[in-house]
């Protein structure tokens, strides 16, 4: 690939982005102070009002999208629906021949009663606050990339859909179907998770699944009729041991038993247990291997007298390997970075995000286009102030190159189809 350069029109668009730095930082300070934990409906709605306002600056249609409920297994073994706050969708030029999907999330991992609720300055380049990096800062980067595109002479040549979901930190089970739909009709995807503090991006991502095994036994008095009881916790523990033994057998596969619910008074044989676990895989074959191992363990538990076990959940974020199509997206990102003096690198990660969902629908993407940050999901979360305009310019260059056809987004999509 020969080195790309910037035209004078492109440079003047980037100058405009530089002038937006202070207003981006003012916005992220305000947004960081709005608690939007994934379960805080009022906070998510307040964030959404801010986002609606901010994204209304674009020449695009802004609307809310209802999300279908998902299912959860409660601690006492009931299956219950989980409702979600609607997502925000912003769409422009649905008939454009090149289409991009941009995704992000308005939720954070910090619940409304978490002590970490405000934003402060650690030094002249470092903000510490909930969501400053993950990913309220990233949403501002996305918005300013799009605003920059629209100020350029090529803005009208690109169509896009933005989805800002309220449930990324709890697995995107509500927004998953919408991500799949938008991913299927876009050529390439851009997601705004934070980059590492040194600027490096997440490359290949593992796939992830969350499962719950519901185990039913039979209650009995622990003293008078212990022999008539069928202990669901003991059966569940045997299952936990069996799936834990799958660790270390296949590279890239990990199984984490995370929680066992069940039981009550010491004088009752427990009749319900729920074993919860997370599975990470490197590719589709790993996923099949893991699924078979888990199903064998379920079948084994079901041979126990008086015990019935059923498995819930599944792989919600399939693996995102570094295929030629995804690699092309990274190369373009690096090329765009070079025009503004960045030397971008990427490394594989066991973490998962909406980039996995987009790839599952065949959409090549880069998913760490947000601000530079560190220590996310903790009260030490930081974002680098200088990275807001830096990353908005990176997105602006990429979007302009896609619009002009210098980066051929449809070619990346064709590479993905060739798999
Ligand atoms: Zn995030």
GROMACS .gro file of C-alpha atoms and ligand atoms in nm:
model
  420
    1UNK     CA    1   0.000   0.000   0.000
    2UNK     CA    2   0.153   0.336  -0.096
    3UNK     CA    3   0.148   0.603   0.171
    4UNK     CA    4  -0.163   0.817   0.168
    5UNK     CA    5  -0.156   1.191   0.209
    6UNK     CA    6  -0.400   1.462   0.310
    7UNK     CA    7  -0.541   1.722   0.073
    8UNK     CA    8  -0.567   2.085   0.181
    9UNK     CA    9  -0.945   2.042   0.226
   10UNK     CA   10  -0.883   1.745   0.454
   11UNK     CA   11  -0.624   1.941   0.653
   12UNK     CA   12  -0.863   2.228   0.708
   13UNK     CA   13  -1.127   1.985   0.837
   14UNK     CA   14  -0.871   1.852   1.086
   15UNK     CA   15  -0.793   2.208   1.197
   16UNK     CA   16  -1.161   2.245   1.278
   17UNK     CA   17  -1.143   1.929   1.495
   18UNK     CA   18  -0.849   2.080   1.687
   19UNK     CA   19  -1.068   2.375   1.774
   20UNK     CA   20  -1.332   2.145   1.926
   21UNK     CA   21  -1.101   2.005   2.199
   22UNK     CA   22  -1.224   2.223   2.486
   23UNK     CA   23  -1.591   2.160   2.416
   24UNK     CA   24  -1.529   1.784   2.396
   25UNK     CA   25  -1.359   1.788   2.736
   26UNK     CA   26  -1.636   2.001   2.888
   27UNK     CA   27  -1.892   1.750   2.756
   28UNK     CA   28  -1.711   1.443   2.887
   29UNK     CA   29  -1.683   1.604   3.232
   30UNK     CA   30  -2.059   1.660   3.235
   31UNK     CA   31  -2.142   1.314   3.098
   32UNK     CA   32  -1.909   1.143   3.344
   33UNK     CA   33  -2.114   1.297   3.626
   34UNK     CA   34  -2.435   1.137   3.497
   35UNK     CA   35  -2.451   0.786   3.640
   36UNK     CA   36  -2.547   0.546   3.363
   37UNK     CA   37  -2.481   0.205   3.512
   38UNK     CA   38  -2.632  -0.064   3.290
   39UNK     CA   39  -2.922  -0.113   3.536
   40UNK     CA   40  -2.989   0.256   3.606
   41UNK     CA   41  -3.282   0.330   3.375
   42UNK     CA   42  -3.320   0.694   3.482
   43UNK     CA   43  -2.948   0.761   3.437
   44UNK     CA   44  -2.944   0.590   3.097
   45UNK     CA   45  -3.238   0.809   2.992
   46UNK     CA   46  -3.060   1.123   3.112
   47UNK     CA   47  -2.750   1.022   2.914
   48UNK     CA   48  -2.966   0.952   2.613
   49UNK     CA   49  -3.115   1.303   2.628
   50UNK     CA   50  -2.760   1.445   2.623
   51UNK     CA   51  -2.663   1.219   2.334
   52UNK     CA   52  -2.975   1.305   2.134
   53UNK     CA   53  -2.889   1.670   2.171
   54UNK     CA   54  -2.525   1.620   2.078
   55UNK     CA   55  -2.588   1.395   1.778
   56UNK     CA   56  -2.862   1.627   1.649
   57UNK     CA   57  -2.577   1.846   1.524
   58UNK     CA   58  -2.536   1.588   1.245
   59UNK     CA   59  -2.730   1.599   0.920
   60UNK     CA   60  -2.896   1.272   1.015
   61UNK     CA   61  -3.208   1.112   1.153
   62UNK     CA   62  -3.192   1.056   1.530
   63UNK     CA   63  -3.435   0.803   1.682
   64UNK     CA   64  -3.472   0.559   1.968
   65UNK     CA   65  -3.492   0.186   1.899
   66UNK     CA   66  -3.679  -0.052   2.131
   67UNK     CA   67  -3.477  -0.358   2.233
   68UNK     CA   68  -3.634  -0.701   2.278
   69UNK     CA   69  -3.607  -0.845   2.630
   70UNK     CA   70  -3.364  -1.130   2.695
   71UNK     CA   71  -3.391  -1.411   2.952
   72UNK     CA   72  -3.215  -1.469   3.279
   73UNK     CA   73  -3.215  -1.755   3.530
   74UNK     CA   74  -3.289  -1.612   3.876
   75UNK     CA   75  -3.099  -1.740   4.184
   76UNK     CA   76  -3.397  -1.959   4.271
   77UNK     CA   77  -3.405  -2.118   3.927
   78UNK     CA   78  -3.688  -1.923   3.762
   79UNK     CA   79  -3.659  -1.803   3.401
   80UNK     CA   80  -3.737  -1.430   3.385
   81UNK     CA   81  -3.735  -1.166   3.111
   82UNK     CA   82  -3.477  -0.883   3.131
   83UNK     CA   83  -3.599  -0.550   2.993
   84UNK     CA   84  -3.370  -0.287   2.837
   85UNK     CA   85  -3.376   0.089   2.796
   86UNK     CA   86  -3.412   0.172   2.423
   87UNK     CA   87  -3.095   0.229   2.220
   88UNK     CA   88  -3.021   0.545   2.021
   89UNK     CA   89  -2.986   0.520   1.647
   90UNK     CA   90  -2.855   0.791   1.413
   91UNK     CA   91  -2.878   0.731   1.040
   92UNK     CA   92  -2.775   0.926   0.734
   93UNK     CA   93  -2.813   0.858   0.363
   94UNK     CA   94  -2.947   0.500   0.371
   95UNK     CA   95  -2.911   0.476  -0.007
   96UNK     CA   96  -2.543   0.572  -0.028
   97UNK     CA   97  -2.331   0.315  -0.209
   98UNK     CA   98  -2.073   0.300   0.073
   99UNK     CA   99  -2.210   0.241   0.419
  100UNK     CA  100  -2.041   0.247   0.758
  101UNK     CA  101  -2.179   0.135   1.092
  102UNK     CA  102  -2.043   0.313   1.400
  103UNK     CA  103  -2.119   0.172   1.743
  104UNK     CA  104  -2.076   0.264   2.104
  105UNK     CA  105  -2.245   0.235   2.441
  106UNK     CA  106  -2.388   0.479   2.691
  107UNK     CA  107  -2.381   0.241   2.988
  108UNK     CA  108  -2.098   0.200   3.239
  109UNK     CA  109  -2.012  -0.073   3.489
  110UNK     CA  110  -2.069   0.166   3.781
  111UNK     CA  111  -2.406   0.117   3.952
  112UNK     CA  112  -2.596   0.412   4.094
  113UNK     CA  113  -2.473   0.334   4.449
  114UNK     CA  114  -2.107   0.289   4.350
  115UNK     CA  115  -1.877   0.542   4.525
  116UNK     CA  116  -1.712   0.642   4.193
  117UNK     CA  117  -1.944   0.909   4.050
  118UNK     CA  118  -1.748   1.223   3.963
  119UNK     CA  119  -1.478   1.338   3.728
  120UNK     CA  120  -1.156   1.510   3.837
  121UNK     CA  121  -0.822   1.612   3.688
  122UNK     CA  122  -0.519   1.406   3.786
  123UNK     CA  123  -0.283   1.624   3.580
  124UNK     CA  124  -0.303   1.853   3.279
  125UNK     CA  125  -0.350   1.558   3.040
  126UNK     CA  126  -0.539   1.309   3.259
  127UNK     CA  127  -0.906   1.290   3.355
  128UNK     CA  128  -1.021   1.038   3.615
  129UNK     CA  129  -1.394   0.967   3.612
  130UNK     CA  130  -1.658   0.703   3.544
  131UNK     CA  131  -1.691   0.641   3.171
  132UNK     CA  132  -1.437   0.907   3.065
  133UNK     CA  133  -1.265   0.637   2.855
  134UNK     CA  134  -1.523   0.356   2.849
  135UNK     CA  135  -1.682   0.509   2.665
  136UNK     CA  136  -1.835   0.853   2.700
  137UNK     CA  137  -1.508   0.993   2.568
  138UNK     CA  138  -1.529   0.749   2.277
  139UNK     CA  139  -1.881   0.869   2.190
  140UNK     CA  140  -1.749   1.225   2.164
  141UNK     CA  141  -1.467   1.104   1.939
  142UNK     CA  142  -1.720   0.929   1.715
  143UNK     CA  143  -1.946   1.235   1.700
  144UNK     CA  144  -1.661   1.468   1.608
  145UNK     CA  145  -1.532   1.229   1.344
  146UNK     CA  146  -1.876   1.242   1.183
  147UNK     CA  147  -1.909   1.620   1.224
  148UNK     CA  148  -1.572   1.655   1.054
  149UNK     CA  149  -1.683   1.429   0.768
  150UNK     CA  150  -1.989   1.648   0.716
  151UNK     CA  151  -1.777   1.962   0.698
  152UNK     CA  152  -1.569   1.805   0.420
  153UNK     CA  153  -1.663   1.817   0.050
  154UNK     CA  154  -1.723   1.436   0.055
  155UNK     CA  155  -1.971   1.416   0.342
  156UNK     CA  156  -2.266   1.338   0.117
  157UNK     CA  157  -2.092   1.039  -0.042
  158UNK     CA  158  -2.105   0.822   0.267
  159UNK     CA  159  -2.404   0.663   0.440
  160UNK     CA  160  -2.388   0.564   0.802
  161UNK     CA  161  -2.575   0.415   1.095
  162UNK     CA  162  -2.474   0.488   1.452
  163UNK     CA  163  -2.599   0.265   1.731
  164UNK     CA  164  -2.546   0.370   2.091
  165UNK     CA  165  -2.652   0.081   2.312
  166UNK     CA  166  -2.746   0.082   2.681
  167UNK     CA  167  -2.632  -0.274   2.757
  168UNK     CA  168  -2.277  -0.333   2.633
  169UNK     CA  169  -2.132  -0.381   2.979
  170UNK     CA  170  -2.384  -0.657   3.051
  171UNK     CA  171  -2.325  -0.847   2.725
  172UNK     CA  172  -2.533  -0.664   2.457
  173UNK     CA  173  -2.810  -0.924   2.477
  174UNK     CA  174  -3.073  -0.657   2.410
  175UNK     CA  175  -2.888  -0.467   2.138
  176UNK     CA  176  -2.732  -0.780   1.982
  177UNK     CA  177  -3.006  -0.831   1.720
  178UNK     CA  178  -2.989  -0.463   1.616
  179UNK     CA  179  -2.608  -0.477   1.591
  180UNK     CA  180  -2.644  -0.786   1.370
  181UNK     CA  181  -2.892  -0.609   1.144
  182UNK     CA  182  -2.681  -0.293   1.107
  183UNK     CA  183  -2.360  -0.496   1.064
  184UNK     CA  184  -2.519  -0.701   0.787
  185UNK     CA  185  -2.597  -0.396   0.577
  186UNK     CA  186  -2.273  -0.201   0.630
  187UNK     CA  187  -1.947  -0.240   0.442
  188UNK     CA  188  -1.725  -0.181   0.745
  189UNK     CA  189  -1.766  -0.102   1.114
  190UNK     CA  190  -1.605   0.145   1.356
  191UNK     CA  191  -1.648   0.094   1.732
  192UNK     CA  192  -1.527   0.334   2.001
  193UNK     CA  193  -1.390   0.128   2.289
  194UNK     CA  194  -1.082   0.292   2.443
  195UNK     CA  195  -0.735   0.227   2.305
  196UNK     CA  196  -0.461   0.149   2.556
  197UNK     CA  197  -0.276   0.442   2.717
  198UNK     CA  198   0.016   0.391   2.475
  199UNK     CA  199  -0.228   0.415   2.184
  200UNK     CA  200  -0.229   0.049   2.083
  201UNK     CA  201  -0.550  -0.108   1.957
  202UNK     CA  202  -0.717  -0.442   2.028
  203UNK     CA  203  -0.660  -0.679   1.735
  204UNK     CA  204  -0.802  -1.032   1.731
  205UNK     CA  205  -1.062  -1.084   2.000
  206UNK     CA  206  -1.171  -1.406   2.163
  207UNK     CA  207  -1.535  -1.509   2.162
  208UNK     CA  208  -1.732  -1.516   2.485
  209UNK     CA  209  -2.039  -1.694   2.617
  210UNK     CA  210  -2.225  -1.676   2.946
  211UNK     CA  211  -2.411  -1.983   3.063
  212UNK     CA  212  -2.627  -2.090   3.358
  213UNK     CA  213  -2.692  -2.453   3.446
  214UNK     CA  214  -3.017  -2.491   3.638
  215UNK     CA  215  -3.010  -2.799   3.860
  216UNK     CA  216  -3.326  -2.935   4.025
  217UNK     CA  217  -3.319  -3.203   4.292
  218UNK     CA  218  -3.558  -3.290   4.573
  219UNK     CA  219  -3.594  -3.116   4.909
  220UNK     CA  220  -3.602  -3.321   5.229
  221UNK     CA  221  -3.549  -3.278   5.602
  222UNK     CA  222  -3.176  -3.302   5.664
  223UNK     CA  223  -3.217  -3.502   5.985
  224UNK     CA  224  -3.531  -3.712   5.949
  225UNK     CA  225  -3.519  -3.805   5.579
  226UNK     CA  226  -3.184  -3.704   5.436
  227UNK     CA  227  -3.183  -4.018   5.220
  228UNK     CA  228  -3.498  -3.900   5.039
  229UNK     CA  229  -3.339  -3.571   4.936
  230UNK     CA  230  -3.153  -3.513   4.612
  231UNK     CA  231  -2.895  -3.242   4.670
  232UNK     CA  232  -2.894  -2.990   4.382
  233UNK     CA  233  -2.587  -2.805   4.513
  234UNK     CA  234  -2.378  -3.122   4.531
  235UNK     CA  235  -2.481  -3.211   4.175
  236UNK     CA  236  -2.411  -2.855   4.062
  237UNK     CA  237  -2.068  -2.865   4.229
  238UNK     CA  238  -1.985  -3.188   4.046
  239UNK     CA  239  -2.080  -3.017   3.720
  240UNK     CA  240  -1.862  -2.716   3.811
  241UNK     CA  241  -1.566  -2.947   3.871
  242UNK     CA  242  -1.627  -3.131   3.544
  243UNK     CA  243  -1.628  -2.817   3.329
  244UNK     CA  244  -1.337  -2.665   3.520
  245UNK     CA  245  -1.138  -2.973   3.417
  246UNK     CA  246  -1.177  -2.864   3.052
  247UNK     CA  247  -0.932  -2.579   3.124
  248UNK     CA  248  -0.580  -2.632   2.995
  249UNK     CA  249  -0.686  -2.890   2.737
  250UNK     CA  250  -0.712  -2.657   2.441
  251UNK     CA  251  -0.518  -2.337   2.388
  252UNK     CA  252  -0.735  -2.023   2.385
  253UNK     CA  253  -1.024  -2.193   2.566
  254UNK     CA  254  -1.094  -2.088   2.924
  255UNK     CA  255  -1.393  -2.175   3.139
  256UNK     CA  256  -1.458  -1.969   3.449
  257UNK     CA  257  -1.713  -2.096   3.702
  258UNK     CA  258  -1.817  -1.762   3.844
  259UNK     CA  259  -2.104  -1.826   4.085
  260UNK     CA  260  -2.325  -2.094   4.234
  261UNK     CA  261  -2.668  -1.996   4.369
  262UNK     CA  262  -2.882  -2.224   4.580
  263UNK     CA  263  -2.967  -2.358   4.918
  264UNK     CA  264  -3.102  -2.206   5.235
  265UNK     CA  265  -3.154  -2.340   5.585
  266UNK     CA  266  -2.894  -2.594   5.708
  267UNK     CA  267  -3.164  -2.849   5.790
  268UNK     CA  268  -3.300  -2.871   5.433
  269UNK     CA  269  -3.151  -3.069   5.145
  270UNK     CA  270  -3.136  -2.800   4.871
  271UNK     CA  271  -3.356  -2.873   4.571
  272UNK     CA  272  -3.232  -2.594   4.339
  273UNK     CA  273  -2.887  -2.473   4.235
  274UNK     CA  274  -2.777  -2.248   3.951
  275UNK     CA  275  -2.417  -2.276   3.830
  276UNK     CA  276  -2.299  -1.974   3.630
  277UNK     CA  277  -1.994  -1.970   3.410
  278UNK     CA  278  -1.817  -1.783   3.131
  279UNK     CA  279  -1.643  -1.946   2.836
  280UNK     CA  280  -1.378  -1.778   2.614
  281UNK     CA  281  -1.273  -1.924   2.281
  282UNK     CA  282  -1.032  -1.830   2.005
  283UNK     CA  283  -1.236  -1.949   1.708
  284UNK     CA  284  -1.547  -2.133   1.600
  285UNK     CA  285  -1.385  -2.478   1.636
  286UNK     CA  286  -1.292  -2.394   1.995
  287UNK     CA  287  -1.653  -2.297   2.056
  288UNK     CA  288  -1.778  -2.629   1.924
  289UNK     CA  289  -1.522  -2.818   2.131
  290UNK     CA  290  -1.623  -2.629   2.446
  291UNK     CA  291  -1.992  -2.674   2.377
  292UNK     CA  292  -1.948  -3.051   2.338
  293UNK     CA  293  -1.753  -3.074   2.663
  294UNK     CA  294  -2.019  -2.876   2.847
  295UNK     CA  295  -2.301  -3.084   2.700
  296UNK     CA  296  -2.125  -3.405   2.806
  297UNK     CA  297  -2.102  -3.270   3.159
  298UNK     CA  298  -2.472  -3.175   3.154
  299UNK     CA  299  -2.566  -3.525   3.031
  300UNK     CA  300  -2.354  -3.677   3.305
  301UNK     CA  301  -2.528  -3.479   3.579
  302UNK     CA  302  -2.865  -3.581   3.436
  303UNK     CA  303  -2.781  -3.950   3.490
  304UNK     CA  304  -2.788  -3.887   3.866
  305UNK     CA  305  -3.096  -4.024   4.035
  306UNK     CA  306  -3.357  -3.753   4.100
  307UNK     CA  307  -3.154  -3.472   3.941
  308UNK     CA  308  -3.266  -3.273   3.637
  309UNK     CA  309  -3.028  -3.016   3.487
  310UNK     CA  310  -3.089  -2.781   3.194
  311UNK     CA  311  -2.847  -2.539   3.032
  312UNK     CA  312  -2.930  -2.175   2.951
  313UNK     CA  313  -2.736  -1.900   2.776
  314UNK     CA  314  -2.484  -1.931   2.496
  315UNK     CA  315  -2.206  -1.762   2.300
  316UNK     CA  316  -2.332  -1.406   2.273
  317UNK     CA  317  -2.013  -1.262   2.127
  318UNK     CA  318  -1.854  -1.492   1.869
  319UNK     CA  319  -1.476  -1.474   1.814
  320UNK     CA  320  -1.333  -1.195   1.599
  321UNK     CA  321  -1.013  -1.341   1.449
  322UNK     CA  322  -0.762  -1.135   1.248
  323UNK     CA  323  -0.895  -1.239   0.907
  324UNK     CA  324  -0.777  -1.065   0.586
  325UNK     CA  325  -1.088  -0.843   0.599
  326UNK     CA  326  -1.026  -0.733   0.957
  327UNK     CA  327  -0.657  -0.691   0.882
  328UNK     CA  328  -0.744  -0.458   0.594
  329UNK     CA  329  -0.940  -0.239   0.836
  330UNK     CA  330  -0.640  -0.225   1.072
  331UNK     CA  331  -0.405  -0.137   0.787
  332UNK     CA  332  -0.632   0.149   0.685
  333UNK     CA  333  -0.647   0.266   1.046
  334UNK     CA  334  -0.268   0.264   1.060
  335UNK     CA  335  -0.244   0.446   0.726
  336UNK     CA  336  -0.488   0.710   0.848
  337UNK     CA  337  -0.293   0.738   1.172
  338UNK     CA  338   0.031   0.803   0.985
  339UNK     CA  339  -0.118   1.110   0.817
  340UNK     CA  340  -0.158   1.270   1.160
  341UNK     CA  341   0.169   1.146   1.308
  342UNK     CA  342   0.043   0.834   1.489
  343UNK     CA  343   0.222   0.499   1.478
  344UNK     CA  344  -0.063   0.260   1.562
  345UNK     CA  345  -0.008  -0.101   1.665
  346UNK     CA  346  -0.247  -0.373   1.770
  347UNK     CA  347  -0.238  -0.678   1.996
  348UNK     CA  348  -0.475  -0.971   2.045
  349UNK     CA  349  -0.699  -0.966   2.353
  350UNK     CA  350  -0.923  -1.199   2.550
  351UNK     CA  351  -1.168  -0.912   2.598
  352UNK     CA  352  -1.488  -0.885   2.394
  353UNK     CA  353  -1.704  -0.599   2.270
  354UNK     CA  354  -1.950  -0.490   2.000
  355UNK     CA  355  -1.677  -0.548   1.741
  356UNK     CA  356  -1.739  -0.921   1.795
  357UNK     CA  357  -2.110  -0.871   1.724
  358UNK     CA  358  -2.039  -0.678   1.404
  359UNK     CA  359  -1.795  -0.940   1.279
  360UNK     CA  360  -2.053  -1.211   1.351
  361UNK     CA  361  -2.268  -1.050   1.080
  362UNK     CA  362  -1.973  -1.038   0.838
  363UNK     CA  363  -1.880  -0.675   0.896
  364UNK     CA  364  -1.501  -0.613   0.913
  365UNK     CA  365  -1.424  -0.359   1.184
  366UNK     CA  366  -1.182  -0.184   1.413
  367UNK     CA  367  -1.327  -0.154   1.762
  368UNK     CA  368  -1.084   0.052   1.971
  369UNK     CA  369  -1.117   0.387   1.797
  370UNK     CA  370  -1.201   0.570   2.120
  371UNK     CA  371  -0.977   0.778   2.345
  372UNK     CA  372  -0.653   0.658   2.499
  373UNK     CA  373  -0.726   0.536   2.849
  374UNK     CA  374  -0.642   0.288   3.122
  375UNK     CA  375  -0.777   0.107   3.428
  376UNK     CA  376  -1.130   0.092   3.291
  377UNK     CA  377  -1.397  -0.083   3.502
  378UNK     CA  378  -1.227   0.051   3.817
  379UNK     CA  379  -1.234   0.379   4.009
  380UNK     CA  380  -0.889   0.447   3.863
  381UNK     CA  381  -1.036   0.481   3.510
  382UNK     CA  382  -0.853   0.753   3.319
  383UNK     CA  383  -0.871   0.917   2.978
  384UNK     CA  384  -0.594   1.119   2.817
  385UNK     CA  385  -0.720   1.470   2.735
  386UNK     CA  386  -0.490   1.506   2.434
  387UNK     CA  387  -0.638   1.193   2.278
  388UNK     CA  388  -0.985   1.341   2.222
  389UNK     CA  389  -0.893   1.555   1.921
  390UNK     CA  390  -0.622   1.309   1.818
  391UNK     CA  391  -0.869   1.022   1.787
  392UNK     CA  392  -1.147   1.239   1.639
  393UNK     CA  393  -0.899   1.337   1.366
  394UNK     CA  394  -0.811   0.970   1.311
  395UNK     CA  395  -1.181   0.889   1.258
  396UNK     CA  396  -1.226   1.198   1.041
  397UNK     CA  397  -0.942   1.088   0.811
  398UNK     CA  398  -1.079   0.734   0.788
  399UNK     CA  399  -1.433   0.853   0.714
  400UNK     CA  400  -1.314   1.099   0.448
  401UNK     CA  401  -1.100   0.830   0.284
  402UNK     CA  402  -1.396   0.591   0.284
  403UNK     CA  403  -1.618   0.861   0.136
  404UNK     CA  404  -1.363   0.943  -0.136
  405UNK     CA  405  -1.303   0.576  -0.212
  406UNK     CA  406  -0.932   0.598  -0.129
  407UNK     CA  407  -1.013   0.329   0.125
  408UNK     CA  408  -1.243   0.090  -0.060
  409UNK     CA  409  -1.485  -0.020   0.213
  410UNK     CA  410  -1.671  -0.248  -0.026
  411UNK     CA  411  -1.350  -0.434  -0.098
  412UNK     CA  412  -1.308  -0.514   0.272
  413UNK     CA  413  -1.662  -0.643   0.278
  414UNK     CA  414  -1.591  -0.860  -0.028
  415UNK     CA  415  -1.286  -1.004   0.150
  416UNK     CA  416  -1.510  -1.091   0.446
  417UNK     CA  417  -1.758  -1.267   0.217
  418UNK     CA  418  -1.479  -1.470   0.057
  419UNK     CA  419  -1.424  -1.656   0.384
  420LIG    ZN1  420  -1.679  -0.021   2.672
   0.00000   0.00000   0.00000
